[in-house]
Every structure is written in C-alpha cells, then in structure tokens.
Amino acid sequence: MQVKVVMIGGSGFIGKHTAKFMSGNDLCVYDLVPPEFESEYVQGNVLDEKRLEKCVDGSDAVIFLASLISVPRSFDTVAEYMNVNACGAASLVEAIKNASKRPKRVILSSSAAVYGEGAYVCDVHGKVYPLPRSQDQLNKGSWEPRCPYCGREVKPLPQAENDELKPLSPYALTKQVQEWLITAMAPRLGYSAVVLRYFNVYGPGQRPDSPYSGVITRFISQAMQGRRLQVFEDGLQTRDYIYADDVGAANARALELEESATINVGTGIRTTVLQLAKLIAGRHGVDVAVGGYRQGDIRHSVASVEVMRTRLGWQPRTALEDGIAATESWMNESAHLKSESTP
Ligand SMILES: NC(=O)c1ccc[n+]([C@@H]2O[C@H](COP(=O)([O-])OP(=O)(O)OC[C@H]3O[C@@H](n4cnc5c(N)ncnc54)[C@H](O)[C@@H]3O)[C@@H](O)[C@H]2O)c1
Ligand SMILES: [Zn+2]
C-alpha cells in the first residue's frame, strides 16, 4: 500500500540510503538543504514548528533523522546540540499535536550512544554497569572496564534494549531526550513510536573529511593516501559496524510496525578495531600502528539483535568486506570527480 512518508533531515547520509527503499511510497523530504535524490522537498528548519506542522499534516508516517551528529563537537557546543536535537524533537511533537490529520507512525533514528559503556558481567557480582575508565587506568594501559564493586575485569554483554541508559556525551543525552519525548507522547497523540538505535553506520556518502565521519571512511581515506592506520589502545576494543543500506532497509521495515517499540539496528557481530584496520590496510598495502588513547571512548559495543529479529522480522544483509568494498568504490569515484572538476 502506498503511504505518505515525511523524512525530516532526509537529505543527509542515512536519508539518502533510506530513500532507496521508499520507491512504493509518496516521499517528502523536510531539511535545511535539498536532497540529492528525486523527491518532493520542503526547505525548513526542524525548529520551525509551523512549517513542520504543514509538512507532517496528512502524512501517514514520519522518519525523524534531523540531528547534529558529532560526539566530540557536542562537548564544545552543548547548547546548540540541546537546541537542535532535543528541541527539534519537541518541535516535531508540537507539530504533530497541532496537525489536523496526524501521522500514525513516527520512526526515530536514535543511537547506540545512549547505552554508554553498557552492561558487563563480573564473576562475583553478575551483571554490572562499569564506570567510564579513568585517566589513571588508561595511562597504565589497563584497557578493559572494571567492576564498580570489586574492581575485577569484567566481560562485555551485547547491548540490549531494556538495559539502563548511561549516555556519556551531550550528543548521547540529546538522543535519549529525543527517545523519551517521541515515545512518551505517542499514546497522547495517537501514533506508534518506533525507536531505532543504530550502531556504527558506514557506507557511501559518509564524508571522510568531516569531524562527523566514522572510523571506516577515515581509515579508507588514509589508506588510499598510502598512510599508516593508527589504532588506539591495543586495538582489541570492539564495535558493531552496520552498512547504511541495511539501516535504510530497517527504516523502511519499521514503517510496517503497528505498535510502539525500541529496537537495536546492528549486526550483532563484534569486530575489533584492529581487525577492521587490518582488513582495510591489507587492501592498500599500508601498515597499522597501535597505541595512544582517547579519553571518553568506550571499550566495547555490540547490539543484541533478538528484538530486531523478532519484532522487525528482519536482519542486515551486508558483510563487512562487501560494505567496505562498496564504500571504497564510492570514495574512488568521488575523488576522481573532484580531481576532474579542479582546474
Ligand atoms: N551516521 C551514524 O553513524 C549514526 C549512528 C547512529 C544514529 N545516527 C542518527 O541518524 C540520523 C541521521 O544521521 P546522518 O548520518 O544521516 O547525519 P547527516 O548529518 O548526514 O544528516 C542529518 C540531516 O539533518 C539535517 N539537519 C540538521 N539540522 C537541521 C535542522 N535544524 N533543521 C532541518 N534539518 C536539519 C541536515 O541538513 C542533514 O541533511 C541522526 O539523527 C543521527 O543522530 C547516525
Ligand atoms: Zn565485581
């Protein structure tokens, strides 16, 4: 059935990949900048409640993607992050409240960042939530998180939707606020709220030269320049890398959910940063170096994918090697285009 979908913040990286899965729908993008794909488009700021109301009025579903997305930047411009991300979600709620025909579904792009370091297992204390690692601990090269009660090293658990949320950055806190607002207002305003917590998204269209970019595009870009890849800590920290097309497909799938739900969107596969670096370095014949650390980084993150499988009835398709190859082709092509357009 054709449905009218408004994608707020749809001109960005994930919007572009989501649009590929919207061909049967009547799509409208609301964003500060126009999309690079064919779509109805309304230019507007997410904070402009009136304009947003006009756009969402009469739609069937809203996919909410508009956010500022850099964790490090969010520490420097806290008020701006709170304003755009948290007030942006509030503005959407107001727009829906005032619309004469309200959408029946809101899909929110949240983030694994809401979990912070997440839950671990201590041999003595069972499931625990370690504190962020101290500078002293990191200086000693003692990388694994420790039990907050007895100080023993603990083992990571997959991050599950009903875990406690421990956001560690202003960005992560704004995603938690978005989740809370969109979910709590759902029964009052008569829509179902589908909160999707994306893990580490990568793929074509993610700019390698911006502070917002993920580690995969950064590594590929460095390897393409023949540079050595620098991996922090001992390289054995883990992440869950999910290809952008798979995230787009998950957004499309969420349009079919009738009831509210909070769902991780990840692969459930742990990859060490060292494995990732070696995979990319091997394709270009460059070296990998290990060492140093960044205060505030978490040690381990992988999605529990049970809820995704059962509620969404879906799982990602793209193997990391294939996703990296596709991202590399795109970066080669765009480097080629750039050099052609430079006189
Ligand atoms: N990329 C990732 O790895 C990742 C991971 C987890 C969650 N997310 C979430 O996914 C969503 C989309 O991320 P992305 O990677 O596509 O980011 P992006 O920066 O490429 O896209 C965001 C879009 O929002 C628009 N936007 C920003 N401020 C706006 C405003 N005030 N009014 C209207 N539009 C505005 C931008 O113009 C841009 O087109 C974000 O909510 C982000 O928090 C992304
Ligand atoms: Zn313990």
XYZ file of C-alpha atoms and ligand atoms in Angstrom:
388
model
C 0.000 0.000 0.000
C 1.330 3.427 -0.881
C 1.835 5.603 2.189
C 2.795 9.250 2.546
C 6.123 9.442 4.375
C 7.845 12.628 5.561
C 11.567 12.251 6.124
C 12.782 15.061 8.393
C 16.536 15.552 7.955
C 16.249 13.265 4.933
C 18.913 14.973 2.814
C 21.803 13.527 4.829
C 23.781 10.319 4.705
C 21.156 7.957 6.151
C 18.247 9.727 4.438
C 19.833 9.037 1.072
C 20.125 5.315 1.814
C 16.603 5.194 3.265
C 15.113 6.843 0.166
C 16.249 3.845 -1.924
C 13.706 1.728 -0.054
C 10.824 4.187 -0.447
C 10.032 3.715 -4.116
C 6.490 2.440 -3.440
C 5.696 5.375 -1.167
C 4.867 9.019 -1.578
C 8.005 10.617 -0.084
C 8.600 14.184 1.084
C 11.927 15.408 2.479
C 11.986 18.245 5.020
C 15.532 19.562 5.531
C 17.651 22.716 5.574
C 19.254 21.585 2.315
C 17.741 19.787 -0.717
C 18.224 16.034 -1.177
C 20.484 14.620 -3.901
C 17.716 12.214 -4.981
C 14.304 12.668 -6.656
C 11.703 13.617 -4.054
C 9.184 16.214 -3.066
C 11.136 18.660 -0.903
C 10.243 21.291 1.689
C 13.050 23.568 2.782
C 12.798 24.206 6.517
C 14.340 24.145 9.949
C 13.216 21.410 12.323
C 12.752 24.138 14.961
C 10.130 25.884 12.801
C 7.026 24.265 14.314
C 4.510 25.907 11.991
C 6.303 24.952 8.812
C 6.870 21.442 10.108
C 3.191 21.133 11.016
C 2.148 21.956 7.450
C 4.541 19.306 6.172
C 3.520 16.461 8.520
C -0.212 17.231 8.380
C -1.933 14.500 6.381
C 1.111 12.216 6.259
C 0.939 8.569 7.331
C 4.421 8.294 8.828
C 7.385 10.430 9.827
C 11.005 9.288 9.768
C 12.936 11.645 12.021
C 16.621 11.958 11.096
C 17.387 15.658 11.648
C 20.142 15.980 14.229
C 23.620 17.288 14.800
C 25.636 14.081 14.944
C 29.200 14.577 16.185
C 30.011 13.233 19.658
C 33.240 15.317 20.060
C 31.614 18.522 18.742
C 28.730 18.100 21.153
C 31.138 18.735 24.062
C 32.139 22.114 22.535
C 28.653 23.319 21.597
C 26.397 21.800 24.228
C 23.622 24.386 23.966
C 23.473 24.097 20.179
C 23.194 20.305 20.402
C 20.461 20.510 23.023
C 18.677 23.122 20.959
C 18.685 21.395 17.566
C 18.340 17.784 18.746
C 16.217 17.931 21.882
C 14.129 20.988 20.941
C 13.920 19.617 17.387
C 12.142 16.517 18.697
C 9.931 18.727 20.873
C 9.100 20.794 17.816
C 8.029 17.632 15.953
C 5.777 16.636 18.841
C 4.148 20.104 18.791
C 3.737 19.949 15.018
C 2.012 16.552 15.268
C -0.190 17.746 18.145
C -1.439 20.705 16.112
C -1.867 18.875 12.789
C -5.467 18.356 11.691
C -4.660 14.842 10.412
C -1.879 13.337 12.498
C 0.602 10.715 11.259
C 0.059 7.196 12.598
C 3.723 6.335 12.997
C 6.954 8.090 13.993
C 10.290 6.376 13.407
C 13.170 7.903 15.338
C 16.836 7.483 14.425
C 18.410 7.001 17.812
C 21.873 5.727 18.544
C 23.777 3.049 20.454
C 25.431 6.047 22.150
C 22.513 6.065 24.625
C 23.959 2.900 26.227
C 27.342 4.454 27.048
C 29.766 1.713 28.117
C 26.843 -0.686 28.550
C 26.495 -3.786 30.700
C 29.222 -6.307 31.578
C 29.493 -9.462 33.665
C 31.603 -9.684 36.830
C 32.481 -13.216 38.022
C 31.362 -12.216 41.523
C 28.678 -9.559 41.043
C 26.967 -10.709 37.858
C 25.557 -8.013 35.545
C 27.160 -4.626 36.281
C 27.489 -1.218 34.612
C 31.173 -0.197 34.796
C 32.090 3.447 35.309
C 33.937 5.181 32.468
C 37.621 4.218 32.570
C 39.750 6.728 34.492
C 42.732 8.561 33.008
C 44.923 6.752 35.523
C 43.670 3.361 34.310
C 44.158 4.331 30.658
C 47.690 5.671 31.336
C 48.567 2.239 32.715
C 47.279 0.596 29.533
C 44.693 -1.323 31.529
C 42.046 -1.192 28.830
C 39.208 -3.439 29.986
C 36.446 -1.879 32.128
C 36.289 -2.967 35.764
C 33.558 -3.975 38.153
C 32.290 -0.910 40.053
C 32.028 -3.018 43.263
C 35.195 -5.165 43.364
C 37.482 -3.767 40.630
C 37.830 -7.093 38.765
C 37.998 -7.042 34.978
C 34.543 -7.664 33.510
C 33.282 -9.232 30.252
C 31.051 -7.299 27.852
C 27.428 -8.239 27.176
C 25.581 -7.354 23.969
C 23.720 -4.074 24.488
C 20.042 -4.857 24.957
C 17.057 -2.539 24.572
C 15.987 -2.877 28.203
C 19.467 -2.126 29.596
C 19.954 1.004 31.667
C 20.858 4.024 29.563
C 24.139 5.733 30.526
C 24.790 8.472 27.956
C 28.367 9.780 28.134
C 28.196 12.844 25.879
C 25.853 15.755 25.260
C 25.075 14.125 21.879
C 24.071 10.839 23.531
C 21.934 12.684 26.059
C 20.091 14.525 23.267
C 19.321 11.170 21.613
C 17.930 9.902 24.917
C 15.769 13.032 25.219
C 14.504 12.504 21.661
C 13.622 8.911 22.511
C 11.805 9.917 25.652
C 9.786 12.701 24.008
C 8.775 10.729 20.934
C 7.877 7.630 22.973
C 6.118 9.322 25.882
C 3.936 11.479 23.638
C 2.897 8.582 21.378
C -0.208 7.406 23.306
C -1.407 11.001 23.820
C -1.083 11.892 20.166
C -2.208 8.561 18.746
C 0.841 7.473 16.794
C 3.082 4.455 17.339
C 6.707 5.300 18.134
C 9.430 3.117 16.674
C 12.805 3.993 18.172
C 15.657 2.526 16.164
C 19.048 2.540 17.889
C 21.597 2.472 15.080
C 25.049 1.099 15.867
C 28.148 2.255 13.882
C 26.792 3.124 10.449
C 29.127 3.341 7.437
C 28.813 3.399 3.675
C 28.932 5.508 0.509
C 28.045 9.137 1.121
C 29.655 9.418 4.547
C 32.153 12.206 4.104
C 35.666 11.150 5.169
C 36.960 14.699 5.655
C 34.475 15.862 8.274
C 34.685 15.551 12.052
C 31.368 13.707 11.833
C 32.741 10.824 9.837
C 33.015 7.295 11.136
C 36.230 5.343 11.518
C 35.680 3.239 8.379
C 35.614 6.138 5.926
C 38.526 7.747 7.788
C 40.641 4.573 7.565
C 39.792 4.063 3.880
C 40.674 7.667 3.099
C 44.032 7.394 4.939
C 44.834 4.041 3.294
C 44.021 5.471 -0.149
C 46.612 8.195 0.525
C 49.175 5.492 1.389
C 49.182 6.495 5.058
C 49.636 4.190 8.038
C 46.426 3.498 10.012
C 46.598 4.491 13.668
C 44.502 2.367 16.031
C 44.025 3.492 19.628
C 44.556 1.371 22.766
C 45.605 -2.215 21.943
C 43.160 -2.398 19.027
C 41.049 -5.038 20.755
C 38.169 -2.688 21.539
C 35.076 -3.818 19.638
C 32.300 -2.204 17.617
C 29.266 -3.287 15.599
C 29.544 -1.892 12.053
C 26.350 -1.774 10.006
C 26.121 -0.831 6.349
C 23.992 2.215 5.516
C 21.743 0.356 3.048
C 20.855 -2.063 5.838
C 19.890 0.874 8.058
C 17.775 2.262 5.210
C 16.053 -1.111 4.866
C 15.401 -1.211 8.633
C 13.756 2.240 8.437
C 11.508 1.025 5.617
C 10.659 -2.130 7.525
C 9.754 -0.084 10.620
C 7.016 1.637 8.578
C 5.108 -1.654 8.743
C 5.166 -1.937 12.556
C 1.761 -1.262 14.084
C 2.901 -0.987 17.702
C 5.460 1.137 19.516
C 8.854 -0.485 20.008
C 12.503 0.250 20.724
C 14.829 -1.775 18.527
C 18.603 -2.033 18.049
C 19.768 -1.821 14.456
C 23.119 -3.590 14.329
C 24.613 -6.816 13.050
C 25.252 -8.461 16.426
C 28.826 -9.105 15.220
C 31.767 -7.851 17.278
C 34.665 -6.570 15.202
C 37.850 -5.340 16.859
C 39.139 -2.022 15.560
C 42.419 -3.825 14.811
C 40.612 -6.410 12.624
C 38.900 -3.551 10.797
C 42.172 -1.632 10.284
C 43.985 -4.755 9.029
C 41.165 -5.511 6.622
C 41.374 -2.028 5.095
C 45.195 -1.774 5.294
C 45.540 -5.163 3.551
C 43.584 -3.893 0.536
C 46.017 -0.999 0.077
C 49.347 -2.395 1.315
C 49.705 0.093 4.200
C 50.763 -0.575 7.816
C 48.736 -0.483 11.012
C 50.087 1.051 14.237
C 48.597 0.574 17.690
C 48.833 2.927 20.671
C 47.593 6.031 22.450
C 44.034 6.504 23.596
C 41.192 8.981 23.568
C 39.628 9.893 26.884
C 35.895 9.192 26.766
C 35.993 6.320 24.271
C 34.029 3.252 25.279
C 35.718 -0.153 25.142
C 33.066 -2.475 23.720
C 29.804 -2.109 21.835
C 27.736 -4.738 20.057
C 23.991 -4.954 19.508
C 21.751 -7.595 20.959
C 19.732 -8.428 17.842
C 16.925 -10.563 19.309
C 14.327 -7.787 19.324
C 15.291 -6.779 15.791
C 14.793 -10.341 14.583
C 11.530 -10.947 16.410
C 9.770 -7.561 16.287
C 11.100 -6.278 12.996
C 11.391 -9.770 11.463
C 14.486 -8.599 9.686
C 18.255 -8.776 9.729
C 21.081 -6.961 7.949
C 22.482 -8.494 4.773
C 25.786 -6.813 4.002
C 29.063 -8.457 5.061
C 31.710 -6.020 6.318
C 34.110 -6.883 3.446
C 31.419 -6.117 0.837
C 30.351 -2.905 2.570
C 33.962 -1.716 2.714
C 34.484 -2.534 -0.977
C 31.355 -0.532 -1.921
C 32.435 2.394 0.266
C 35.890 2.352 -1.331
C 34.420 2.389 -4.851
C 32.328 5.404 -3.938
C 35.332 7.204 -2.433
C 37.434 6.447 -5.513
C 34.686 7.758 -7.758
C 34.172 10.943 -5.766
C 37.959 11.564 -5.590
C 38.028 11.127 -9.370
C 35.117 13.530 -9.868
C 36.766 16.087 -7.557
C 40.066 15.952 -9.454
C 38.183 16.352 -12.777
C 36.372 19.444 -11.530
C 39.596 21.041 -10.175
C 41.177 23.182 -12.908
N 25.700 8.112 10.965
C 25.722 7.320 12.040
O 26.669 6.540 12.262
C 24.572 7.356 13.023
C 24.588 6.459 14.088
C 23.538 6.490 14.997
C 22.495 7.388 14.825
N 22.504 8.263 13.793
C 21.392 9.207 13.676
O 20.860 9.149 12.359
C 20.339 10.426 11.975
C 20.860 10.808 10.603
O 22.271 10.809 10.631
P 23.145 11.057 9.328
O 24.382 10.251 9.498
O 22.306 10.887 8.105
O 23.519 12.586 9.536
P 23.632 13.761 8.424
O 24.310 14.907 9.098
O 24.230 13.229 7.161
O 22.099 14.117 8.154
C 21.349 14.898 9.022
C 20.446 15.785 8.202
O 19.714 16.617 9.108
C 19.646 17.914 8.570
N 19.502 18.896 9.644
C 20.389 19.224 10.601
N 19.922 20.212 11.370
C 18.687 20.522 10.892
C 17.711 21.480 11.248
N 17.912 22.344 12.266
N 16.558 21.522 10.556
C 16.362 20.661 9.496
N 17.259 19.746 9.099
C 18.421 19.684 9.786
C 20.962 18.105 7.839
O 20.857 19.129 6.847
C 21.201 16.721 7.254
O 20.690 16.612 5.939
C 20.734 11.388 13.089
O 19.617 11.587 13.913
C 21.806 10.645 13.864
O 21.801 11.016 15.229
C 23.518 8.264 12.880
Zn 32.542 -7.445 40.940
